[in-house]
Short mmCIF file of C-alpha atoms in Angstrom, two decimals:
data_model
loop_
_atom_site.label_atom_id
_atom_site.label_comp_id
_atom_site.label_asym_id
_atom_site.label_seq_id
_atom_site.Cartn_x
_atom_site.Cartn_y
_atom_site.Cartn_z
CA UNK A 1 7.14 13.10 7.21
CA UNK A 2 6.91 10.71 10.14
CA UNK A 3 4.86 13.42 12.09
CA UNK A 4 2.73 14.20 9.48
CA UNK A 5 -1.05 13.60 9.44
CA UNK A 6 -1.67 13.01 5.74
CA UNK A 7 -1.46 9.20 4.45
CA UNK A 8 -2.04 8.18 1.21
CA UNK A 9 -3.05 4.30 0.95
CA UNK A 10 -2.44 2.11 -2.00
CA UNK A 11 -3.93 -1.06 -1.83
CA UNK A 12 -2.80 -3.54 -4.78
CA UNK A 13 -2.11 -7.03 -3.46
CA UNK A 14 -1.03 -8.13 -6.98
CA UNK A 15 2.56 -7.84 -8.30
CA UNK A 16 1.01 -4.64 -11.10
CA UNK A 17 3.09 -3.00 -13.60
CA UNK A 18 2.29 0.50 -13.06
CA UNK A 19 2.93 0.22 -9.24
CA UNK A 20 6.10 2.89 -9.24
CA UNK A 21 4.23 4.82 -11.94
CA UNK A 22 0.87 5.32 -9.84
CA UNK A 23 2.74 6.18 -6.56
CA UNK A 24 4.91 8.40 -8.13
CA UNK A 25 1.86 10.38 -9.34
CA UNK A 26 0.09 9.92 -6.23
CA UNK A 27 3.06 11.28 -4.08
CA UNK A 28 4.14 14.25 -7.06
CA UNK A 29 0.35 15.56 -6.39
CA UNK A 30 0.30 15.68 -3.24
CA UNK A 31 2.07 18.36 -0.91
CA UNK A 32 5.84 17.59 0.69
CA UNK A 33 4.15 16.78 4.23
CA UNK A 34 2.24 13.54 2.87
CA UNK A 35 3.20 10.25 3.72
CA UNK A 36 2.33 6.81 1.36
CA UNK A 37 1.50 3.75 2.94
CA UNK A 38 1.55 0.35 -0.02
CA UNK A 39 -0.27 -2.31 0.97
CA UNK A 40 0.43 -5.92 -0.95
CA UNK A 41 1.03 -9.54 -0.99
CA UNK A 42 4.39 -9.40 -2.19
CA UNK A 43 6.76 -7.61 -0.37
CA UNK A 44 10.01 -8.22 -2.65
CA UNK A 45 8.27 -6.84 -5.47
CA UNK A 46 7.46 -4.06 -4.02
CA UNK A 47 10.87 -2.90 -2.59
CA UNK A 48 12.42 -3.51 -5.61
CA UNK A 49 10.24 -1.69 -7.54
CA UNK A 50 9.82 1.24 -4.94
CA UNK A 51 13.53 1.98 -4.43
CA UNK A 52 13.59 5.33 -4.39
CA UNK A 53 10.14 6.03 -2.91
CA UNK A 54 9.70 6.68 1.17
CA UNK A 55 6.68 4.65 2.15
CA UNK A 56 5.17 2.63 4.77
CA UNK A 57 4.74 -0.81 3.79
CA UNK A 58 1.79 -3.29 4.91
CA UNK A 59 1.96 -7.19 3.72
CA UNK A 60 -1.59 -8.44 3.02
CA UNK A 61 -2.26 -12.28 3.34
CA UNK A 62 -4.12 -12.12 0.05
CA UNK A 63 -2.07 -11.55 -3.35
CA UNK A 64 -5.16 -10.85 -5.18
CA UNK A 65 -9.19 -9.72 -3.96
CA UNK A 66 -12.08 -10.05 -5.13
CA UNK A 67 -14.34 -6.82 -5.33
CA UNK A 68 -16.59 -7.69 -2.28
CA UNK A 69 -13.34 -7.83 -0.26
CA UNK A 70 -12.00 -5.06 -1.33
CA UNK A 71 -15.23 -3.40 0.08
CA UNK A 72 -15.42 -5.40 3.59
CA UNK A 73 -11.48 -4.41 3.67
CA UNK A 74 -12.24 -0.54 3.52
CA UNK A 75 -15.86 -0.96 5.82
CA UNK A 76 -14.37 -2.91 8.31
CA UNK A 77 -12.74 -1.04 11.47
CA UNK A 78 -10.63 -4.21 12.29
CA UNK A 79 -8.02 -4.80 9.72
CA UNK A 80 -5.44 -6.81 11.44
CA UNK A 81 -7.53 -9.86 9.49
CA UNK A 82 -5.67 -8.33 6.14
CA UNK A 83 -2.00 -7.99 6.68
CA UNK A 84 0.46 -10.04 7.92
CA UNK A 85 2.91 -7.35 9.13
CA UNK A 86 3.67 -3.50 9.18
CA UNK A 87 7.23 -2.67 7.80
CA UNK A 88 8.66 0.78 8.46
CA UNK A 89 11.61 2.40 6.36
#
């Protein structure tokens, strides 16, 4: 999938229940040639949770944002101000 266009982007910096459930919907949905990128404070949660699952990860600096950041975070062009670092699997 590495050479495919198509990214679908979760964004949940908090440690959410539903995390596997929601990307496992997003991903059955979407055709074989997508790729899922999770962005989040807290990367051990994640991988834990997301065993199973190929995905990009990105760790945010933030475990938890307000509404008006998460609209600066999705208008602003410059968003190496959010994460701390990109992990590839």
């Amino acid at each position: 999938k590495k050479d495919s266009v198509n990214t679908a982007v979760i964004i949940e910096p908090r440690n959410h229940d539903l995390l596997e459930a929601v990307c496992r919907n997003v991903m059955y949905y979407l055709p074989d040639d997508w790729n899922l990128v999770v962005c989040s404070y807290d990367k051990d949660y994640v991988f834990n949770n997301l065993k199973d699952i190929e995905f990009m990860f990105i760790q945010l600096k933030y475990n938890n944002l307000k509404p008006e950041q998460y609209n600066y975070l999705f208008m602003n062009r410059n968003l190496n101000t959010w994460y701390v670092k990109i992990t590839e699997l």
